[in-house]
PDB file of C-alpha atoms in Angstrom:
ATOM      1  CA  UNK A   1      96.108  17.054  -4.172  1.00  0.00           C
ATOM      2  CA  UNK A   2      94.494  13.812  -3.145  1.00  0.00           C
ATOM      3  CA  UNK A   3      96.487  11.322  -1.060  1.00  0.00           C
ATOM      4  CA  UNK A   4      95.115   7.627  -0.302  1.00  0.00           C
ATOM      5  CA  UNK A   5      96.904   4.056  -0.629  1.00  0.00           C
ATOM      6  CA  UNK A   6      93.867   3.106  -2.682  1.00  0.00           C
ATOM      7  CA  UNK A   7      95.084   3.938  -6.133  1.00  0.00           C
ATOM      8  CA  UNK A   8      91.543   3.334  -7.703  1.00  0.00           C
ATOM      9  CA  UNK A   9      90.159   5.562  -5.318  1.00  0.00           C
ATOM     10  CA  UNK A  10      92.805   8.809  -5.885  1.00  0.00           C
ATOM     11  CA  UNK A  11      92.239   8.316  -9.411  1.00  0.00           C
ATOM     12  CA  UNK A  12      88.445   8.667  -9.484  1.00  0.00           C
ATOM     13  CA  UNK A  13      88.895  11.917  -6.792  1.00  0.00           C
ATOM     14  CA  UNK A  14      91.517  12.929  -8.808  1.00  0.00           C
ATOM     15  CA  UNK A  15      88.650  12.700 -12.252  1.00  0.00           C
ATOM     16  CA  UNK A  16      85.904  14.127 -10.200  1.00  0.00           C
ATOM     17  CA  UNK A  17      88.197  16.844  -8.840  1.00  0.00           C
ATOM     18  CA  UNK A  18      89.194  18.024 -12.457  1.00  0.00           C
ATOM     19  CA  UNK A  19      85.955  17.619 -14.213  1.00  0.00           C
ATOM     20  CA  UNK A  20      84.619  20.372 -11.275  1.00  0.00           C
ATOM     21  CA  UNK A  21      87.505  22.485 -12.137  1.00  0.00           C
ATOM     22  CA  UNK A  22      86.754  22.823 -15.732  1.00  0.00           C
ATOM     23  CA  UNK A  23      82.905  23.336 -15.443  1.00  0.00           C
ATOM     24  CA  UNK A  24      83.658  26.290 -13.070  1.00  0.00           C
ATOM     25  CA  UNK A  25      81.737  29.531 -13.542  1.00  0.00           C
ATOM     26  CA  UNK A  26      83.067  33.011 -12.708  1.00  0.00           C
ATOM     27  CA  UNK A  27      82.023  33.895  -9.657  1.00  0.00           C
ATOM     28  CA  UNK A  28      80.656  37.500 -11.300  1.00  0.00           C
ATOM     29  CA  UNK A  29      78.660  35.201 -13.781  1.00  0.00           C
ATOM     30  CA  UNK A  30      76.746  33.316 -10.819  1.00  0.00           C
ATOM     31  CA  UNK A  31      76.776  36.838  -8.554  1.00  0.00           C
ATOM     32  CA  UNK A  32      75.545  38.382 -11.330  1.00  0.00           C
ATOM     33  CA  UNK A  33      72.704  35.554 -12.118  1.00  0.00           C
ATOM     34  CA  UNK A  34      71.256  35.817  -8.861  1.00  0.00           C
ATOM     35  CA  UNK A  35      70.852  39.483  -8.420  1.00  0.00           C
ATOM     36  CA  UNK A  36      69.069  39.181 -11.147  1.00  0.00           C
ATOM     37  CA  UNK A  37      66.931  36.295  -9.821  1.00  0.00           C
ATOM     38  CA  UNK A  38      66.638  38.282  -6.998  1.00  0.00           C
ATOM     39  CA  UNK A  39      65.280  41.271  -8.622  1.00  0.00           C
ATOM     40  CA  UNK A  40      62.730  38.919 -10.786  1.00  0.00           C
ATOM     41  CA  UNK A  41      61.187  37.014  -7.674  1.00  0.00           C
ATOM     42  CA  UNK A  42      60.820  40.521  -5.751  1.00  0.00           C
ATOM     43  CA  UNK A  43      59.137  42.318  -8.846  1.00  0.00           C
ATOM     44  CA  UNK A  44      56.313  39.741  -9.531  1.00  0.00           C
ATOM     45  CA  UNK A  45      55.965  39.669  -5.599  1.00  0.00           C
ATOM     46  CA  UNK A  46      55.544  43.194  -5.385  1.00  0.00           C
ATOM     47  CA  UNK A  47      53.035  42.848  -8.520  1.00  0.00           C
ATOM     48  CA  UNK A  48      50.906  40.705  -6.206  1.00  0.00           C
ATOM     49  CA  UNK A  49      47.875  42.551  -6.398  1.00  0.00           C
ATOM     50  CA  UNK A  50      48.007  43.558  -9.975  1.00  0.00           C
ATOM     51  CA  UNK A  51      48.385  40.089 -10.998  1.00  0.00           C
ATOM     52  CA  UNK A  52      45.607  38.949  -8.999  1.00  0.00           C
ATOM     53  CA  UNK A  53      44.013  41.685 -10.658  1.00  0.00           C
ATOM     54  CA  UNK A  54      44.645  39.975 -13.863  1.00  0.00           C
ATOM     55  CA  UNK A  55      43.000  36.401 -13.061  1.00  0.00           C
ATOM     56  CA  UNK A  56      46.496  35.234 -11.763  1.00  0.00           C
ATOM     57  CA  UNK A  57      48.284  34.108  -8.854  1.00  0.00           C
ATOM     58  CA  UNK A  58      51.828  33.294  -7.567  1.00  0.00           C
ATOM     59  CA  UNK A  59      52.534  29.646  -6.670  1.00  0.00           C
ATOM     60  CA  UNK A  60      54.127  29.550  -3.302  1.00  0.00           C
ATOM     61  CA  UNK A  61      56.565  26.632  -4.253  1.00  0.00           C
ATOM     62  CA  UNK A  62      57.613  27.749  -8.166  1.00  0.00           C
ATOM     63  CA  UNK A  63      57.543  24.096  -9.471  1.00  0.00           C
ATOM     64  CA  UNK A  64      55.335  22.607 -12.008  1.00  0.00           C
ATOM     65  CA  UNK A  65      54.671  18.551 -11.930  1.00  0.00           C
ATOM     66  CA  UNK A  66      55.305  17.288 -16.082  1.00  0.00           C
ATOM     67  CA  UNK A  67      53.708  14.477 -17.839  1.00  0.00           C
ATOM     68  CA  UNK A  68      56.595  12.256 -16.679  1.00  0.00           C
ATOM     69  CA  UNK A  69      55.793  13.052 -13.190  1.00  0.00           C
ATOM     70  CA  UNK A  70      58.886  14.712 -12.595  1.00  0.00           C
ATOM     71  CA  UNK A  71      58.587  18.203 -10.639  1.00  0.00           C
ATOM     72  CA  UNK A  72      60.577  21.045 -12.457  1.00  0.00           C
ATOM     73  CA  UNK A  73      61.866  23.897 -10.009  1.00  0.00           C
ATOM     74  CA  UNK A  74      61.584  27.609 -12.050  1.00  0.00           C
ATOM     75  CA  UNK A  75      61.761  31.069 -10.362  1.00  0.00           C
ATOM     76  CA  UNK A  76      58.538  32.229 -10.731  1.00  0.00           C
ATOM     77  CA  UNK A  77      55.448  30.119 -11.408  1.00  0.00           C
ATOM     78  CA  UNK A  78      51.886  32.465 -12.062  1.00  0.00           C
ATOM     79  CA  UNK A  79      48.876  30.006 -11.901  1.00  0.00           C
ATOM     80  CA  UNK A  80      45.443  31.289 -13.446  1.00  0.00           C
ATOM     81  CA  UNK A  81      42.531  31.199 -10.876  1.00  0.00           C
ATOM     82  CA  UNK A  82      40.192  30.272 -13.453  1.00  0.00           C
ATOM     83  CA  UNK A  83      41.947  27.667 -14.783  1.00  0.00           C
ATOM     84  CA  UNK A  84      44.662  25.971 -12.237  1.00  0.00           C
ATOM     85  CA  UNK A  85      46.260  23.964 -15.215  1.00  0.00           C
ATOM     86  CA  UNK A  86      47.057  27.480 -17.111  1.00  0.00           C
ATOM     87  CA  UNK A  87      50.530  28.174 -15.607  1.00  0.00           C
ATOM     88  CA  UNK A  88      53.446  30.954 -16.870  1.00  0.00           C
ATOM     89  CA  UNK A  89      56.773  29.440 -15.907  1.00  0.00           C
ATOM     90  CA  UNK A  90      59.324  32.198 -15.486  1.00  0.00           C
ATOM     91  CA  UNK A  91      62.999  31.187 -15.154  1.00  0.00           C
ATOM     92  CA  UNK A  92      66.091  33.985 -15.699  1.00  0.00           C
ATOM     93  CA  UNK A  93      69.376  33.361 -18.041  1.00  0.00           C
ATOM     94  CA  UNK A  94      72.303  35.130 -18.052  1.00  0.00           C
ATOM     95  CA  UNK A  95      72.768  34.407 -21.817  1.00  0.00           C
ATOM     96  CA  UNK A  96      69.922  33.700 -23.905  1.00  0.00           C
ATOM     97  CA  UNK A  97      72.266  31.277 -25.916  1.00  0.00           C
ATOM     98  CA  UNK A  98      71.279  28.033 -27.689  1.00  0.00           C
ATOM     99  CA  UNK A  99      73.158  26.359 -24.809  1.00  0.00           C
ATOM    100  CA  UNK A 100      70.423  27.769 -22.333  1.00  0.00           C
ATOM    101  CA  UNK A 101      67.557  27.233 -24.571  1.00  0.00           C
ATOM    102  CA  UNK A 102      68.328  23.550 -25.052  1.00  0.00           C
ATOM    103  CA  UNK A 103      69.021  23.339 -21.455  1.00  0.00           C
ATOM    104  CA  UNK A 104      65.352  24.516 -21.169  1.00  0.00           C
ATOM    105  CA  UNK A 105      63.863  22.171 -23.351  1.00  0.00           C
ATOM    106  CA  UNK A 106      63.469  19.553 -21.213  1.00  0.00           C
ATOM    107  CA  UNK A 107      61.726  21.251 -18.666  1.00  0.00           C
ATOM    108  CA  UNK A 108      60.037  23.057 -21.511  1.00  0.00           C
ATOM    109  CA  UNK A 109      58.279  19.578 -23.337  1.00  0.00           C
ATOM    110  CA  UNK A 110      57.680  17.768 -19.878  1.00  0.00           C
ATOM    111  CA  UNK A 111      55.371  20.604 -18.168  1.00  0.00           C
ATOM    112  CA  UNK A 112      53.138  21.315 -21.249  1.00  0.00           C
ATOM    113  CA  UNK A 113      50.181  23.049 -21.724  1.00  0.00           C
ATOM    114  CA  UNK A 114      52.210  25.551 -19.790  1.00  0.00           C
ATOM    115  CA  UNK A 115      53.994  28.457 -20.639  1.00  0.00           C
ATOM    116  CA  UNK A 116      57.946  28.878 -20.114  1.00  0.00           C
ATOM    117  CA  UNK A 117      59.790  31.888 -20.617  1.00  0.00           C
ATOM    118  CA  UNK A 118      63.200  33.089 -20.454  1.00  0.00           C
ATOM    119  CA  UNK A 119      64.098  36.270 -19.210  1.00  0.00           C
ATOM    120  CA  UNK A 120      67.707  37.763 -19.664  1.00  0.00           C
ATOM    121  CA  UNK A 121      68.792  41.286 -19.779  1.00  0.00           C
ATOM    122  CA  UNK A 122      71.348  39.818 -22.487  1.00  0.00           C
ATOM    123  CA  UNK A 123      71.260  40.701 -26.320  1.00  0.00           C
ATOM    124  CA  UNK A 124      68.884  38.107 -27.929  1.00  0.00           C
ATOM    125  CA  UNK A 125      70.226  36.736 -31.403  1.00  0.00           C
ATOM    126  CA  UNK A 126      67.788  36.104 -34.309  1.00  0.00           C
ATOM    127  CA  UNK A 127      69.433  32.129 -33.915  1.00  0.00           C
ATOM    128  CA  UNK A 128      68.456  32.256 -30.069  1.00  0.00           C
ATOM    129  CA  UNK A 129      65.028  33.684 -30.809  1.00  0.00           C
ATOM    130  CA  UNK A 130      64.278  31.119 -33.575  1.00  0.00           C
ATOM    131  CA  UNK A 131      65.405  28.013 -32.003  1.00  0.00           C
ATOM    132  CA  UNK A 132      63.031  29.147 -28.893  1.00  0.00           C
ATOM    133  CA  UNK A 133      60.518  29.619 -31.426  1.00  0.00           C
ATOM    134  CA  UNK A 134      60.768  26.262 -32.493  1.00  0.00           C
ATOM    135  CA  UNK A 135      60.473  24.708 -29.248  1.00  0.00           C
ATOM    136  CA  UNK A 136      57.850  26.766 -27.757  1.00  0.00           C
ATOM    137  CA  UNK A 137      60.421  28.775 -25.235  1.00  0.00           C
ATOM    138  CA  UNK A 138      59.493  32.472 -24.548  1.00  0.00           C
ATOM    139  CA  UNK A 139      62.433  34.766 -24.722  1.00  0.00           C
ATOM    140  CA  UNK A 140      61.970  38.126 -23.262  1.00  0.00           C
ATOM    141  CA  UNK A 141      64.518  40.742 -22.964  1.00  0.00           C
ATOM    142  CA  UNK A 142      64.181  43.165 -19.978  1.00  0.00           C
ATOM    143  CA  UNK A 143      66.402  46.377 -19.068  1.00  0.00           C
ATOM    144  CA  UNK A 144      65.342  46.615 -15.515  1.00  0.00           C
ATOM    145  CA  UNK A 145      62.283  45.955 -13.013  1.00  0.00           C
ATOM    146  CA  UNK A 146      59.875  48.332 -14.471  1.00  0.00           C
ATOM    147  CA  UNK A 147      60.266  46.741 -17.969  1.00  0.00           C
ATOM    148  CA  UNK A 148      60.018  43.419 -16.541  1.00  0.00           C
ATOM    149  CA  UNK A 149      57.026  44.500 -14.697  1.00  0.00           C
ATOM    150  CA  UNK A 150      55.672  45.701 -17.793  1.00  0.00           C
ATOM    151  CA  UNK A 151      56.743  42.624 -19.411  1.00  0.00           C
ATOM    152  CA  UNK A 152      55.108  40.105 -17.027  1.00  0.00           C
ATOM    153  CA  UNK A 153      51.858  42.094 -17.398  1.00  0.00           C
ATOM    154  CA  UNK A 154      51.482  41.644 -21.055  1.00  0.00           C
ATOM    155  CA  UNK A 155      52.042  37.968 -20.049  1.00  0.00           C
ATOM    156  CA  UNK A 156      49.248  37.687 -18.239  1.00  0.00           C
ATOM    157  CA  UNK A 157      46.899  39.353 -20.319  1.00  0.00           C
ATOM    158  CA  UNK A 158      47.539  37.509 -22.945  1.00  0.00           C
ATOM    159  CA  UNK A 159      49.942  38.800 -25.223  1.00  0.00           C
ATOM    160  CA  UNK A 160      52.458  36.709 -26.299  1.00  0.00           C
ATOM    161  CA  UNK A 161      54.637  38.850 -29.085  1.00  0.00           C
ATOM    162  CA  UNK A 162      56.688  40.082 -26.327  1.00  0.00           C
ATOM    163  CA  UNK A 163      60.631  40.103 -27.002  1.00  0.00           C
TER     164      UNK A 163
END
């Protein structure tokens, strides 16, 4: 409940107030989503060597600057030695639904020639996987840290028919 004499005022609160209530998450959804964050940032961290290895290196702050000039915040950003411009964008989903592809998209077109992929330990849908297709999104399905391990290597070597 929102009390003021201002009657403009209560009835803005009151708008703000219910538009937060209906774009709620459960909190096992957002619990859920950053375990699994958790678990990506500390297996490419512990793959340190392995990707340095491999010509690659972890950015410190996981943003990439787009044509726009805008900086776009992802988990996990691997920058190639060789070539600083060549960067793998890793960001994780809890879905891989159209919703969260299109929500990518942005991000996606603005920070070109790079790479951005989706990882979600969710089923991936032949309409998911195409409409990624079409936009240039990577969507990889991992089970647990050693697939995504094994995952992120293939990355970074070049192969790009992961799923």
């Amino acid at each position: 409940m929102i009390w003021s004499n201002i009657k403009d005022y209560a009835e803005v609160m009151t708008n703000i107030l219910e538009k937060m209530w209906q774009e709620t998450r459960e909190v096992t959804d957002v619990l859920r989503n950053l375990r699994f964050v958790r678990a990506l940032i500390n297996t490419v961290s512990a793959m340190k060597s392995e990707l340095e290895r491999a010509g690659w290196v972890i950015q410190d702050i996981p943003t990439i600057k787009g044509a726009s000039g805008l900086s776009h915040k992802f988990n996990v950003v691997l920058q190639r030695v060789s070539d600083p411009s060549a960067k793998i964008a890793l960001e994780w989903c809890v879905d891989a639904s159209s919703q969260t592809i299109l929500s990518s998209l942005a991000k996606s077109l603005d920070v070109r020639p790079s790479r951005v992929y989706l990882l979600t330990s969710s089923d991936i849908t032949e309409q998911a996987s195409h409409l990624a297709s079409i936009y240039g999104i990577g969507l990889i399905r991992v089970t647990d840290p050693a697939d995504m391990r094994a995952k992120i290597l293939s990355l970074v070597s070049g192969n790009n028919s992961i799923r």
